[in-house]
Coordinates of C-alpha atoms in Angstrom, one line a residue:
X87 CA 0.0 0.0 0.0
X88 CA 1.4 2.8 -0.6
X89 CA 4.4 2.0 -2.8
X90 CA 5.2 3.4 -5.9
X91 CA 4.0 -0.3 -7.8
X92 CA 0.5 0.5 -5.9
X93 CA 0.4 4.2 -6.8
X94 CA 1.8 4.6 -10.2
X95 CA 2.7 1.6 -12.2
X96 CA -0.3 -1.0 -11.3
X97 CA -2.4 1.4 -12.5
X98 CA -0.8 2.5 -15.4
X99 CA -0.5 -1.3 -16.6
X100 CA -4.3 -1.9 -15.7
X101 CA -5.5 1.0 -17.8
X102 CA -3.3 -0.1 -20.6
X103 CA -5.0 -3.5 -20.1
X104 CA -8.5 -2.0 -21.0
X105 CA -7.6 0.1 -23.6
X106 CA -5.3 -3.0 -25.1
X107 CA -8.3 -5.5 -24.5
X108 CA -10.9 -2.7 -26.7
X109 CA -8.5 -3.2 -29.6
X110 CA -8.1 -6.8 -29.2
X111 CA -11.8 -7.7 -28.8
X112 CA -12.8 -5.6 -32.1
X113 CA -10.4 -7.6 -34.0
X114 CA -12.7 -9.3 -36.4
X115 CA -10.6 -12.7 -36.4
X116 CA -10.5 -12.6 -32.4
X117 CA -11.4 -16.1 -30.8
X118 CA -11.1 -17.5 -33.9
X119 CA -7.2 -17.9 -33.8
X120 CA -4.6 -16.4 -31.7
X121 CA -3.8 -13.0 -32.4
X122 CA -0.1 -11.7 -32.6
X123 CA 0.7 -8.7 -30.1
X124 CA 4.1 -7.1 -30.2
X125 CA 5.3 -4.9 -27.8
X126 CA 7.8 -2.7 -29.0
X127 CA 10.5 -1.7 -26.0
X128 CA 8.8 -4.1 -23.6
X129 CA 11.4 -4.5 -21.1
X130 CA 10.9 -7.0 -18.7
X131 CA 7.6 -7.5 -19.4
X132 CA 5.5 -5.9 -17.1
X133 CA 2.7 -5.6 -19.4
X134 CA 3.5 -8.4 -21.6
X135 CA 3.3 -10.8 -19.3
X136 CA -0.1 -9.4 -17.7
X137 CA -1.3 -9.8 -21.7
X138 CA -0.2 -13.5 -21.9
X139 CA -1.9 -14.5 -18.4
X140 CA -5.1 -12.2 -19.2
X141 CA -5.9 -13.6 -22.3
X142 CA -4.4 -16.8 -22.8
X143 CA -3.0 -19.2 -25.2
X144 CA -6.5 -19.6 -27.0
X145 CA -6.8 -15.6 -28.3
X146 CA -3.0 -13.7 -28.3
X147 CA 0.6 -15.0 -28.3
X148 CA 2.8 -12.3 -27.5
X149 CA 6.6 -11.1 -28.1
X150 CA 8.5 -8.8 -26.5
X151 CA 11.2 -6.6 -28.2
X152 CA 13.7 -4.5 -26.0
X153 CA 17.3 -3.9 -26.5
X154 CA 18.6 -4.4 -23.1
X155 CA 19.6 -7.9 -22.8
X156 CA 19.4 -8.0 -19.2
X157 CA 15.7 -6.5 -19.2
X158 CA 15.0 -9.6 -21.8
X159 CA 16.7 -12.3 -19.2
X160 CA 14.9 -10.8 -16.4
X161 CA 11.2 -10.9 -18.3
X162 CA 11.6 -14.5 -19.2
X163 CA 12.6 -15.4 -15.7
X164 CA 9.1 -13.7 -14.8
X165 CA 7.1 -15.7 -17.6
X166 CA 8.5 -18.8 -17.0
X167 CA 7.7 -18.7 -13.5
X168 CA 4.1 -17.4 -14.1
X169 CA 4.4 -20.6 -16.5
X170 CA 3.2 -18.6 -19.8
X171 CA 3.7 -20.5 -22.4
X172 CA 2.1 -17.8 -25.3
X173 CA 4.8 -15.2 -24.5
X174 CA 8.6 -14.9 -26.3
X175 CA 11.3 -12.3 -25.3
X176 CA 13.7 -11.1 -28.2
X177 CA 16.5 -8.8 -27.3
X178 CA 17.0 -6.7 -30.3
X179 CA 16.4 -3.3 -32.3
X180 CA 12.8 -3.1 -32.6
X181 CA 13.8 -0.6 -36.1
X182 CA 14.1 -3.2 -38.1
X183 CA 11.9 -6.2 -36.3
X184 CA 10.0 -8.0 -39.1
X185 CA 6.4 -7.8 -37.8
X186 CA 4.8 -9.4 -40.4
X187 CA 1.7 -10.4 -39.8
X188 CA 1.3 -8.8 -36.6
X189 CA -2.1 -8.2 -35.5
X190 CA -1.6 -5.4 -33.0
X191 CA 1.4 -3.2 -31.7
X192 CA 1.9 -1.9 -28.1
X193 CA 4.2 0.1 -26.4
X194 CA 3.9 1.2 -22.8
X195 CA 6.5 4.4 -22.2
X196 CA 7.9 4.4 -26.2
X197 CA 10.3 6.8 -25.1
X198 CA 10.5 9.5 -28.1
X199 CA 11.3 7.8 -31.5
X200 CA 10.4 4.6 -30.1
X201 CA 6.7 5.9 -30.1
X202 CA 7.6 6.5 -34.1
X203 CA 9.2 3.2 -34.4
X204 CA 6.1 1.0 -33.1
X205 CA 3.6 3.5 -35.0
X206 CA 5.3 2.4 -38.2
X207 CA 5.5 -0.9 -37.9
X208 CA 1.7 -0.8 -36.9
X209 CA 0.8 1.4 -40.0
X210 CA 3.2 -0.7 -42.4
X211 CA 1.4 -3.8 -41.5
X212 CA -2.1 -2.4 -40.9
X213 CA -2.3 -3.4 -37.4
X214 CA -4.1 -2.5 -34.0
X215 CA -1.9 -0.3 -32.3
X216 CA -2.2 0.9 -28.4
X217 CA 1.2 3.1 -28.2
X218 CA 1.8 5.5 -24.7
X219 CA 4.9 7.4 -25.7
X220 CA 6.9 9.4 -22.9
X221 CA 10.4 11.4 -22.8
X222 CA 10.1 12.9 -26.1
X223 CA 13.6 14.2 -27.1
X224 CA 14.8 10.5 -26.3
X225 CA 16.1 7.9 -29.0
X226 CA 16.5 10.8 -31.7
X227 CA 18.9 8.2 -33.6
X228 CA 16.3 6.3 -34.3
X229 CA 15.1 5.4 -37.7
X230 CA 11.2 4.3 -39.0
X231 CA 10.4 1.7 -41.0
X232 CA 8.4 2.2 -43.9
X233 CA 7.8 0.6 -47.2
X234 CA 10.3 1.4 -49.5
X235 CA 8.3 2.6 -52.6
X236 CA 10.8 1.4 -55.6
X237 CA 11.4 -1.9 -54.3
X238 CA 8.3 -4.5 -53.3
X239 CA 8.6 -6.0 -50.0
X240 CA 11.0 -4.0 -48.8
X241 CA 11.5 -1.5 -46.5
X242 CA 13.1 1.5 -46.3
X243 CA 14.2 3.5 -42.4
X244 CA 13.6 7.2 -42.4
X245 CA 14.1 10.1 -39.7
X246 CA 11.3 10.6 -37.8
X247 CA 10.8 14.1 -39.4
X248 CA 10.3 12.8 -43.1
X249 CA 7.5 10.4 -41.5
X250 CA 6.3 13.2 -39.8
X251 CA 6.4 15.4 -42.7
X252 CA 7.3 18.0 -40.2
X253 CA 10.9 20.4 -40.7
X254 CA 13.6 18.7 -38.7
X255 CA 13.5 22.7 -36.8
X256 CA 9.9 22.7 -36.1
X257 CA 10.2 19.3 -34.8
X258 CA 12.9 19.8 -32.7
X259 CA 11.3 23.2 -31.0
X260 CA 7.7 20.9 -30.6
X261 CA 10.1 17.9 -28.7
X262 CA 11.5 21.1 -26.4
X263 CA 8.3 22.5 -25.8
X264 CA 6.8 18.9 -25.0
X265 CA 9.2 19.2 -22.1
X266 CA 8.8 22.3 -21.0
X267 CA 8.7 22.4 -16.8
X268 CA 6.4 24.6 -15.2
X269 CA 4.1 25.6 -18.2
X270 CA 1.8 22.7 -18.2
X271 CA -0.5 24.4 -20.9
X272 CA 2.5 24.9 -22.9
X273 CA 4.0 21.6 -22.7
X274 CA 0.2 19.7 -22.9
X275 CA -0.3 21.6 -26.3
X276 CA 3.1 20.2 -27.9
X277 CA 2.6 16.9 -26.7
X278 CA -0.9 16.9 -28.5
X279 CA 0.5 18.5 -31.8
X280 CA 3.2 15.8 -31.6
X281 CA 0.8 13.2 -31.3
X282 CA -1.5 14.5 -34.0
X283 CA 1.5 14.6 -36.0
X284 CA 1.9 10.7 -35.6
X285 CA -1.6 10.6 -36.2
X286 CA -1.5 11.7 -39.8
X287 CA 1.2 9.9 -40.1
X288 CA -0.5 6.7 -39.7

């Protein structure tokens, strides 16, 4: 009681649960197959995990993409103990992570261009998507996947500007802004022109 699990990251992962569970459900092949879920940057699984026990073998099987090996090892540990069969941990770049025929993409604290990373696998594949990003001037080196347009089946990775369509100034002042302490208006406003930036991206 009390604890920072209890006060901020229980429910964080339970409302992430509901809205994950909305996109799920509407899926019009769910319960007829297992769905793929990926979560991009997943760590050690907090959320996977609570996926793969929530829903079960029968409708999702899930894998779990982070960089840090040791985040990977410590996930793993966690499923095999909750014994979660429907649930694989891959310590890797998530840039250029071959989602086909993913189902739906999540991301719980996409820090910055991660956010960009798992919207464009989601859009690229015509997924679900339930993305929270965070720390937006984080991860600026990363790149987005998208189709490359000359050659078929291909992809091509691009700055997160040119999948923006936003000038690489603009966007950099917007990521400032989105960070700005003690001007909450000022900071909500960026975040939401960010995020309707990703929008019309997708």
């Amino acid at each position: 009681e009390g604890s920072r699990w209890q006060r901020k990251k229980k429910p964080q992962l339970q409302w992430m649960l509901g809205q994950i569970e909305q996109v799920i459900r509407s899926h019009p092949e769910y319960g007829q197959r297992p769905l793929r879920l990926v979560d991009v940057g997943g760590g050690k699984g907090n959320l996977s995990n609570l996926l793969a026990e929530t829903f079960g073998e029968e409708f999702v099987t899930v894998q779990v993409v982070d960089i840090s090996q040791s985040a990977v090892r410590n996930g793993e540990m966690r499923a095999m103990r909750r014994g979660l069969g429907n649930i694989r941990y891959d310590a890797k770049d998530a840039t250029t992570l071959d989602v086909s025929g993913v189902d739906v993409v999540v991301a719980l604290h996409a820090c910055g261009a991660l956010s960009d990373v798992a919207l464009g696998h989601a859009a690229r594949e015509g997924a679900g998507f339930v993305i929270c990003p965070c720390c937006f001037r984080s991860n600026p080196q990363l790149r987005v996947a998208l189709p490359a347009p000359s050659l078929k089946n291909d992809i091509e990775l691009v700055t997160v500007d040119e999948w923006l369509h936003v000038e690489s100034a603009a966007y950099e002042s917007l990521k400032q802004l989105a960070e700005l302490q003690g001007d909450i208006g000022m900071s909500s406003t960026a975040m939401h022109s960010i995020c309707g930036l990703r929008a019309r991206a997708v």
